[in-house]
mmCIF file of C-alpha atoms in Angstrom:
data_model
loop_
_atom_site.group_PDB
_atom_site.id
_atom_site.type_symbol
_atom_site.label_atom_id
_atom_site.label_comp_id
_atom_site.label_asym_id
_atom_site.label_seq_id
_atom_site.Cartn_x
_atom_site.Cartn_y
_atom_site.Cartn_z
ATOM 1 C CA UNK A 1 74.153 134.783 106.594
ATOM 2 C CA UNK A 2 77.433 135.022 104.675
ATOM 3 C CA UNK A 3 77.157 139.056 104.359
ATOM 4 C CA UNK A 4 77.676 139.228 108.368
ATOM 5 C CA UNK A 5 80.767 138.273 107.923
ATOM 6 C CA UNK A 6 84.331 140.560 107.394
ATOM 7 C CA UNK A 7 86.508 139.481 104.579
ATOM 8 C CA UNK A 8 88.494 136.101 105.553
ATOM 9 C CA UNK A 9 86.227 134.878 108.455
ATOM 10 C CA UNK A 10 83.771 132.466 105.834
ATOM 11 C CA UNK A 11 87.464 131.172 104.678
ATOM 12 C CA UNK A 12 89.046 130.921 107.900
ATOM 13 C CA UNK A 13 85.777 128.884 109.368
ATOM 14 C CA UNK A 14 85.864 127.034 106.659
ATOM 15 C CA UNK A 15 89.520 126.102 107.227
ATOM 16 C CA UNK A 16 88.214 125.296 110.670
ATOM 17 C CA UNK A 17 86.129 123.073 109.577
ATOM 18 C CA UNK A 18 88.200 121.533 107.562
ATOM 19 C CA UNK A 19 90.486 120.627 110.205
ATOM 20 C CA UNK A 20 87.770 119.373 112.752
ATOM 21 C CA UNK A 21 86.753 117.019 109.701
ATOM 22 C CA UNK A 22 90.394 115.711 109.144
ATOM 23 C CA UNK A 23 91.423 115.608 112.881
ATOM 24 C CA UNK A 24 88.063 113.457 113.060
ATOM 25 C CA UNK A 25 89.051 111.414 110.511
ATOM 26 C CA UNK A 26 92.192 110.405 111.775
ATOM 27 C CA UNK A 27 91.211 109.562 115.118
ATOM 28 C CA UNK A 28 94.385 108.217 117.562
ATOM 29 C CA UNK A 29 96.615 107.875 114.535
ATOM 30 C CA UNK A 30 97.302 108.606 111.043
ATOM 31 C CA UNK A 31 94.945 108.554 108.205
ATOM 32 C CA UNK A 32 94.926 108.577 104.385
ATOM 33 C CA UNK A 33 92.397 111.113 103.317
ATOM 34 C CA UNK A 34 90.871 112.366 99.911
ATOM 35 C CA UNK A 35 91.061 116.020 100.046
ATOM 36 C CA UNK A 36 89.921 118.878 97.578
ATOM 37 C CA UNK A 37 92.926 121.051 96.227
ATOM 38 C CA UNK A 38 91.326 123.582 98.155
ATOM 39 C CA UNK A 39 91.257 121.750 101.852
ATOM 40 C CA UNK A 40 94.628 120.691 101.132
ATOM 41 C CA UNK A 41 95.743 124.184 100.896
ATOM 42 C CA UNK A 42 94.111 125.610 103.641
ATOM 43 C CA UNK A 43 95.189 122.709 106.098
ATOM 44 C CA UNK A 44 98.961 123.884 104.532
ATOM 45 C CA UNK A 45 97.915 127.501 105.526
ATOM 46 C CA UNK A 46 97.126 126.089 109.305
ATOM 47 C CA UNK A 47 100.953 124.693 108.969
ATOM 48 C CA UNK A 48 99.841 121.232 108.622
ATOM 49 C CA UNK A 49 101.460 119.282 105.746
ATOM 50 C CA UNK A 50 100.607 115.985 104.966
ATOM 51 C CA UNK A 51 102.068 113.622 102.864
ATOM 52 C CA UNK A 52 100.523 113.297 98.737
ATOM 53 C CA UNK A 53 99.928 109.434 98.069
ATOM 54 C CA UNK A 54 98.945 107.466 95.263
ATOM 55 C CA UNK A 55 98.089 109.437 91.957
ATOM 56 C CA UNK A 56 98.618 112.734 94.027
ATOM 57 C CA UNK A 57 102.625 111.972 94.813
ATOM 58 C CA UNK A 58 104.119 113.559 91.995
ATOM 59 C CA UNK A 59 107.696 113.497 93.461
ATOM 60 C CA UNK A 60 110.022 112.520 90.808
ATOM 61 C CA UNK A 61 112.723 109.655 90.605
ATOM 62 C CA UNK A 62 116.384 110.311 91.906
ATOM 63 C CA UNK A 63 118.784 111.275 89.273
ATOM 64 C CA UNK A 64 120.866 108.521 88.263
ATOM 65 C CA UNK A 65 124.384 108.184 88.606
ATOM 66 C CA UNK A 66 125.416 107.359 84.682
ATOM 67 C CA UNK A 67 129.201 107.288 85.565
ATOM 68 C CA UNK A 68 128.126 104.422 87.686
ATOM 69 C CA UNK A 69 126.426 102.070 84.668
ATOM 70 C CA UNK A 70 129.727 100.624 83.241
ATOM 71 C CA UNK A 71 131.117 98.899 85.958
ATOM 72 C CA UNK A 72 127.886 97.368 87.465
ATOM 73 C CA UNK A 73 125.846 96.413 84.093
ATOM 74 C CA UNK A 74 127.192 92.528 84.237
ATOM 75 C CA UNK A 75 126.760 92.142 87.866
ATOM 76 C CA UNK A 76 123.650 93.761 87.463
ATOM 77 C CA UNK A 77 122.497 91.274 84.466
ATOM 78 C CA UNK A 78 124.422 87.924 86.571
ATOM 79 C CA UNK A 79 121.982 88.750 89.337
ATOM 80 C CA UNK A 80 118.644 89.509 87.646
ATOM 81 C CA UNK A 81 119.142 85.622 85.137
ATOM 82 C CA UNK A 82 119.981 83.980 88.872
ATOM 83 C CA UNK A 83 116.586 85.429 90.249
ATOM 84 C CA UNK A 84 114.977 84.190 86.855
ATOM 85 C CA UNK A 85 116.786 80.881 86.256
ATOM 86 C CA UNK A 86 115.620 80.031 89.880
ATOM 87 C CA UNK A 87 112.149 80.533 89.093
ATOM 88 C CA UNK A 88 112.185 79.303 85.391
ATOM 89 C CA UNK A 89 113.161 75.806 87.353
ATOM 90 C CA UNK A 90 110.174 76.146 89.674
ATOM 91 C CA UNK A 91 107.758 76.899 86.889
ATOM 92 C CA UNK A 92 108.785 74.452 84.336
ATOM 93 C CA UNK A 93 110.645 71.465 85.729
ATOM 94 C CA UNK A 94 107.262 70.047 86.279
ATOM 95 C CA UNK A 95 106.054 70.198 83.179
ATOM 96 C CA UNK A 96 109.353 68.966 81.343
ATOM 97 C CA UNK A 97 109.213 66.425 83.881
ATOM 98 C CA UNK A 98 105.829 64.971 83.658
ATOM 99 C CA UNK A 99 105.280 61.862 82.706
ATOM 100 C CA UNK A 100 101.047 60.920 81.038
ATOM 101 C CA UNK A 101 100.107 58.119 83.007
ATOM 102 C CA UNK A 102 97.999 57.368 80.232
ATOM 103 C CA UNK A 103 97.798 58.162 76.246
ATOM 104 C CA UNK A 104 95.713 61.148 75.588
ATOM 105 C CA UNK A 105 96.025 62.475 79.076
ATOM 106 C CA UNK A 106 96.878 66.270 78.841
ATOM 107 C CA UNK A 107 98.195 68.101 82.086
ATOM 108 C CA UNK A 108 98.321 72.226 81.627
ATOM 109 C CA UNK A 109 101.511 73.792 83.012
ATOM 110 C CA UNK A 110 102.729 77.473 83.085
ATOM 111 C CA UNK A 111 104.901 78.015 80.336
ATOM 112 C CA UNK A 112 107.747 80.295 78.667
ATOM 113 C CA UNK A 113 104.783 83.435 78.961
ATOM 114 C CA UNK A 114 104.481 83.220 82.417
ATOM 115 C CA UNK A 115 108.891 83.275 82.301
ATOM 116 C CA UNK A 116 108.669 86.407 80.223
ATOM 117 C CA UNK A 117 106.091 88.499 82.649
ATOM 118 C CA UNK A 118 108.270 87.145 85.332
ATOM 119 C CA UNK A 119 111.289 88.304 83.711
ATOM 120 C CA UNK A 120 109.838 91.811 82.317
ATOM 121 C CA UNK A 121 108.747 92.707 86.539
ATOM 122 C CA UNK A 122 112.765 92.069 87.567
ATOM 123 C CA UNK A 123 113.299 96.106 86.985
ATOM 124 C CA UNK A 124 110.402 97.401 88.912
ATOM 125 C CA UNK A 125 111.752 97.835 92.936
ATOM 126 C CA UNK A 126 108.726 100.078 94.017
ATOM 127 C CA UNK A 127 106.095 97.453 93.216
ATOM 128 C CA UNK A 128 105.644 95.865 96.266
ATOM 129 C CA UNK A 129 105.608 91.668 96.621
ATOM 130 C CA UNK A 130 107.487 91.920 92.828
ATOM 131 C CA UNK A 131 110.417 90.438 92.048
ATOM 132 C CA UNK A 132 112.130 93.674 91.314
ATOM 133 C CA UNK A 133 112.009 94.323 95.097
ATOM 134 C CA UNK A 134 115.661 92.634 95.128
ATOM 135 C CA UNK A 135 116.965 95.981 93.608
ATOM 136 C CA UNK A 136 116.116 97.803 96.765
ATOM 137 C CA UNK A 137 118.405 95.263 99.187
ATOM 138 C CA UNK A 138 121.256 96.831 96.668
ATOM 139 C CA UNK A 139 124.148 98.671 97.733
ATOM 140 C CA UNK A 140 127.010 99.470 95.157
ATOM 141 C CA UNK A 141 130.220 99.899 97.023
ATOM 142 C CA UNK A 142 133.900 100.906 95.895
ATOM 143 C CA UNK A 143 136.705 98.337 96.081
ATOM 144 C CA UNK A 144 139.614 98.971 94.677
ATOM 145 C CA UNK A 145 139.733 99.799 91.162
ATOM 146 C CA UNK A 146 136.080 98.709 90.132
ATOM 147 C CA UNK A 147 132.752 98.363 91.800
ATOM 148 C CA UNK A 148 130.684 95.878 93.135
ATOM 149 C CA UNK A 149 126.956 95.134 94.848
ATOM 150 C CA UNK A 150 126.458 94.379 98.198
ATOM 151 C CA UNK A 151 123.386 92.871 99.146
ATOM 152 C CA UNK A 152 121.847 93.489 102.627
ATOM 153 C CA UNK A 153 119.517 91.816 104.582
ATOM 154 C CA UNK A 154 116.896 94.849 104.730
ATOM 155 C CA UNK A 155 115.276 97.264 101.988
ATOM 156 C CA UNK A 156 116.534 100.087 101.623
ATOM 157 C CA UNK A 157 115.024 103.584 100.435
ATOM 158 C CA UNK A 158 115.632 103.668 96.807
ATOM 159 C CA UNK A 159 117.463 106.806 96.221
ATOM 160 C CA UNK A 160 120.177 107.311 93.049
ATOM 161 C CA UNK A 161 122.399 104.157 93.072
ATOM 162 C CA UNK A 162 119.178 102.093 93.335
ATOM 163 C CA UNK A 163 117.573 104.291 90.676
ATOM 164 C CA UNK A 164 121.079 103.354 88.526
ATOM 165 C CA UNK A 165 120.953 99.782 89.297
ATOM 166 C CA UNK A 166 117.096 99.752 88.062
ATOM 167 C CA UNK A 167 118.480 100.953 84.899
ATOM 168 C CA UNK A 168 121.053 98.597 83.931
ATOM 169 C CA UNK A 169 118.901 96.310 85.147
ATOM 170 C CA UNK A 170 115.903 97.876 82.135
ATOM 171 C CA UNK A 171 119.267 98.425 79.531
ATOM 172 C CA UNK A 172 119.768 94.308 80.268
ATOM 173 C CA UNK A 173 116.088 93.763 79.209
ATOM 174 C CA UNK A 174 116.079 96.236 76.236
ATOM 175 C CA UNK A 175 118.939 94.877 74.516
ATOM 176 C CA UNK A 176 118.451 91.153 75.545
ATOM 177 C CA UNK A 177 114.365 91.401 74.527
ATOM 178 C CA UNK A 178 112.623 87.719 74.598
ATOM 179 C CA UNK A 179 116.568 85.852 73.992
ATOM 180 C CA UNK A 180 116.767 86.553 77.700
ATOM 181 C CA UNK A 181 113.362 84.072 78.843
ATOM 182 C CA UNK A 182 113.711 82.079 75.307
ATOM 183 C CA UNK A 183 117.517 81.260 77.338
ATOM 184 C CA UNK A 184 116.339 80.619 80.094
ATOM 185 C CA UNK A 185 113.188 78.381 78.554
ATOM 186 C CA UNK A 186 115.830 76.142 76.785
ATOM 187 C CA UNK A 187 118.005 75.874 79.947
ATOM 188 C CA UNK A 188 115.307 74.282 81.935
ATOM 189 C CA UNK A 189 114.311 72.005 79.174
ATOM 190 C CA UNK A 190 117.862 70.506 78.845
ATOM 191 C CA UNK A 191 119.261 71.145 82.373
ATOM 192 C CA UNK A 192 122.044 73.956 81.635
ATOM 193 C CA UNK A 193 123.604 74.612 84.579
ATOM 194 C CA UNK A 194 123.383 78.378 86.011
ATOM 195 C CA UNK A 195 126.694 79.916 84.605
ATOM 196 C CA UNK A 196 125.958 78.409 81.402
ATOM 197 C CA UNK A 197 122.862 80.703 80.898
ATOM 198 C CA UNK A 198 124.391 83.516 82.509
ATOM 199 C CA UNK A 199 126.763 83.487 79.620
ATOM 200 C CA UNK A 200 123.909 83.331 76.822
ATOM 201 C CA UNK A 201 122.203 86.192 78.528
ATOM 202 C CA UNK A 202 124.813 88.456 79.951
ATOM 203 C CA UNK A 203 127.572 87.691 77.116
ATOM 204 C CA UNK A 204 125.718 86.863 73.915
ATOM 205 C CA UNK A 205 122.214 88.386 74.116
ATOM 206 C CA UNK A 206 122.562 91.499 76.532
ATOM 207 C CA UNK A 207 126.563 91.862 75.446
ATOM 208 C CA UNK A 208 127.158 93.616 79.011
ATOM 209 C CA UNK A 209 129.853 91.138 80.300
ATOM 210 C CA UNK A 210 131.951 90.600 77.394
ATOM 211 C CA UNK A 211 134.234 93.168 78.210
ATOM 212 C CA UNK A 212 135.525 94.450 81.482
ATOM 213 C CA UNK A 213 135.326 98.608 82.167
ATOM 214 C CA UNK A 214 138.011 100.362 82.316
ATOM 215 C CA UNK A 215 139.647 101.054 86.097
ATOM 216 C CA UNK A 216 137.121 103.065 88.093
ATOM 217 C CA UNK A 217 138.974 106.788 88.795
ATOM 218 C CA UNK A 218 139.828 108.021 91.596
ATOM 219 C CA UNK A 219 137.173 110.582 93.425
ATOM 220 C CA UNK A 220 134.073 108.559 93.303
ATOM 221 C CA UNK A 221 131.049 109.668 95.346
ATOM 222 C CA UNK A 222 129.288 107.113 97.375
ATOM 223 C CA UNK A 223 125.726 107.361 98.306
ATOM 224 C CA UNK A 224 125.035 105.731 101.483
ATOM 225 C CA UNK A 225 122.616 103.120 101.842
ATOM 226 C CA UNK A 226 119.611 104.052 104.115
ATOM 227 C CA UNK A 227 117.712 101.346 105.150
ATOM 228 C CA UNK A 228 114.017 101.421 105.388
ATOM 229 C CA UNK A 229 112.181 100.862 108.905
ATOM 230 C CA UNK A 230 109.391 98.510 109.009
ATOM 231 C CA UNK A 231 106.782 101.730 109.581
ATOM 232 C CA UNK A 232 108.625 102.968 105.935
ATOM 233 C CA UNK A 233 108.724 99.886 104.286
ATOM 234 C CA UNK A 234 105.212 99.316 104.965
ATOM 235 C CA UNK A 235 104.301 103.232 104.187
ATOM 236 C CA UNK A 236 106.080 102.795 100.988
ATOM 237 C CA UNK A 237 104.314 99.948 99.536
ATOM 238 C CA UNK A 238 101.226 101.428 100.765
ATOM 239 C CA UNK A 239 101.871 104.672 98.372
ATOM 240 C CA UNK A 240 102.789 102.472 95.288
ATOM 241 C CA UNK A 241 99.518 100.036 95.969
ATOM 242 C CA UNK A 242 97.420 103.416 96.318
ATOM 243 C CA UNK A 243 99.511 104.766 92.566
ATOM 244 C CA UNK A 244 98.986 101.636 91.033
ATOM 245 C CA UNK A 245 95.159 101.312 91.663
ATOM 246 C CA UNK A 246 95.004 104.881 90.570
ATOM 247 C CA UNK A 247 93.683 106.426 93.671
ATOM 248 C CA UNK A 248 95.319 108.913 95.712
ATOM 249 C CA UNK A 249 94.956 111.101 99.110
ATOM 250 C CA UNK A 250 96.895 112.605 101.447
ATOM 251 C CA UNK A 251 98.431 111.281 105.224
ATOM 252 C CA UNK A 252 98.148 113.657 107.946
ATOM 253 C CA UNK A 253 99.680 112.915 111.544
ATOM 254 C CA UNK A 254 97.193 113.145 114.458
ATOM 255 C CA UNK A 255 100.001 115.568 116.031
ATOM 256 C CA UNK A 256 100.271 118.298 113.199
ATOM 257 C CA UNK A 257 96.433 118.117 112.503
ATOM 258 C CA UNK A 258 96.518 119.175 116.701
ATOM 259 C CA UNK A 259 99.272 121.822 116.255
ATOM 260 C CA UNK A 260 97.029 123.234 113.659
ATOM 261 C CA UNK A 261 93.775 123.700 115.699
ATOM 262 C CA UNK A 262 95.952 124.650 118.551
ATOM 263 C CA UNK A 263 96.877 127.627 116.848
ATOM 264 C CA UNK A 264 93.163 128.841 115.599
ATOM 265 C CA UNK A 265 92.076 129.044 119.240
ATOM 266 C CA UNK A 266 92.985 132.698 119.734
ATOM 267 C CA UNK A 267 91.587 133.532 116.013
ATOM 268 C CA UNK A 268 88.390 131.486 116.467
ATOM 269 C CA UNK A 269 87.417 133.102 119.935
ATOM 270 C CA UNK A 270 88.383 136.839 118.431
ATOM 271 C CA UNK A 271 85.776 136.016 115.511
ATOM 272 C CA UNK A 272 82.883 134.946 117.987
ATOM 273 C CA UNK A 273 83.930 137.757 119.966
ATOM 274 C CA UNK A 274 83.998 140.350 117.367
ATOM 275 C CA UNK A 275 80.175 138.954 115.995
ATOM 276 C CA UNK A 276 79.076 138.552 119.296
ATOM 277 C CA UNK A 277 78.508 135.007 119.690
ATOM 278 C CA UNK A 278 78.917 131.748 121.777
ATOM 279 C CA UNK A 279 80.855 128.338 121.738
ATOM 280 C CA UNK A 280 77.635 126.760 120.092
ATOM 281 C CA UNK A 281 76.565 129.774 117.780
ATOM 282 C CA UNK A 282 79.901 129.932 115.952
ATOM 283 C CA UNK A 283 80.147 125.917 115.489
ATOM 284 C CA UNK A 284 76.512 126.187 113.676
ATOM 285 C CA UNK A 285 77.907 129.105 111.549
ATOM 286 C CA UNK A 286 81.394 127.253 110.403
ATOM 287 C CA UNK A 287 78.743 124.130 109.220
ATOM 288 C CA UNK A 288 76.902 126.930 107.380
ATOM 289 C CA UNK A 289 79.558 128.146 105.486
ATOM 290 C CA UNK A 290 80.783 125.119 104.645
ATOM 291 C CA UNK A 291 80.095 122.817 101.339
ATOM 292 C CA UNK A 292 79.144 119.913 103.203
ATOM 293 C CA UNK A 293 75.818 118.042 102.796
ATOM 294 C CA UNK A 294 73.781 117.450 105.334
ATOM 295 C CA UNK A 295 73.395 113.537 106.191
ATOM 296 C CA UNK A 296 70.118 111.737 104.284
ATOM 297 C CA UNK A 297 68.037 110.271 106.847
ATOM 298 C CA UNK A 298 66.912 106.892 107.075
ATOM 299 C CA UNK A 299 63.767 107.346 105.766
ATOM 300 C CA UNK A 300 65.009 109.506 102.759
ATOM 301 C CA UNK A 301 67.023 106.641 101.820
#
């Protein structure tokens, strides 16, 4: 059958085919779908780009902005051992707290491990339902002579001062290493208040408050905060779920997939005409060329 054919029409059929599959496949909206290198590049050559996902996104991090680290390190640190004192209370008050109603009674309670994964997720924004999600409500604004973060009520995208603030946030937990949940372990235990353990961590252990930076120069470049729509938001955390699981795919929109076909019409009807055959006749050819299996009957199964 295939030696009917010029050069390019078992490709371009195949494309067709393609296309019909995805277009199927994504029904009245959009759909993640595992595609072969090869049907992702001929739904490209169509004009129809989708979106990589999961283990398939390789697009890289935004640059940070090192000039940037100086002046927001402490605020940076003050924020995360907030976050982390408050749930160091939650998880431990109980336990320091309990009283055995009777002698050999023994109660288990989550303890300074379960602190120190707590505290080790605080860096990681793109994980979504972690607590390094806060990093993403970040904004780091000018004022005056230094700079400072501005907390909004939405996510935002996490472009470079995000990317920055993720670092000092990962420089806080380098440096600081286990002192940082061991502080906060201890401040439960005898009921430190707050500033008093965002001295031990920020001053003493992580060292990034004892100073002040010098003036911040004149010329700065701000990156605007972009907040994140709920279809975004809700995109994005599907992407990271899909990378973290180790799966991957690509999204195509309903509307390009239709774009796409739209335009094979002409070349589709020009190759049945030019082989002289039907609607019908050129359909059954495309599934011929194609590397599809048929579908196992029942009774074969």
């Amino acid at each position: 059958q295939g030696s009917m054919w010029k050069p390019g029409s078992c490709r371009f059929m195949r494309l067709g085919l393609v296309a019909l599959v995805a277009l199927a496949a994504v029904g009245t909206a959009n759909a993640q779908m595992s595609m072969s290198a090869e049907e992702d590049e001929m739904l490209e050559e169509m004009g129809v780009k989708g979106t990589p996902m999961g283990r398939k996104d390789s697009t890289p991090k935004m640059e940070i902005v090192k000039s940037d680290l100086p002046y927001i390190r402490c605020d940076v640190c003050r924020r995360m051992v907030a976050l982390a004192f408050e749930h160091a209370t939650t998880v431990l008050d109980k336990r320091f707290k309990h009283q055995p109603k009777r002698r050999n009674e023994f109660t288990q309670f989550d303890g300074e491990g379960e602190v120190q994964d707590y505290v080790e997720k605080l860096c990681s924004p793109d994980k979504p339902g972690s607590p390094g999600e806060w990093i993403k409500r970040l904004d780091i604004l000018a004022d005056g002579d230094k700079l400072v973060l501005h907390e909004n009520a939405d996510f935002g995208h996490c472009e470079r001062e995000c990317r920055t603030i993720e670092r000092a946030c990962e420089d806080v937990i380098e440096t600081a290493d286990t002192e940082f949940s061991e502080a906060l372990y201890a401040a439960v235990k005898e009921g430190a208040d707050l500033e008093k353990v965002q001295r031990m961590v920020c001053n003493r252990a992580a060292k990034v408050c004892k100073t002040k930076p010098p003036p911040l120069a004149p010329g700065r470049v701000d990156h605007a905060f972009r907040t994140m729509t709920n279809d975004e938001k809700s995109m994005a955390d599907m992407m990271a779920n899909l990378k973290d699981s180790g799966m991957g795919g690509t999204m195509y929109k309903r509307e390009e997939l239709m774009k796409g076909m739209a335009g094979m019409e002409d070349k589709m009807a020009h190759i049945a005409e030019e082989h002289g055959m039907d609607t019908d006749a050129l359909e059954r050819a495309i599934a011929q060329t194609s590397d599809l299996e048929p579908e196992p009957r029942k009774s074969e199964l």
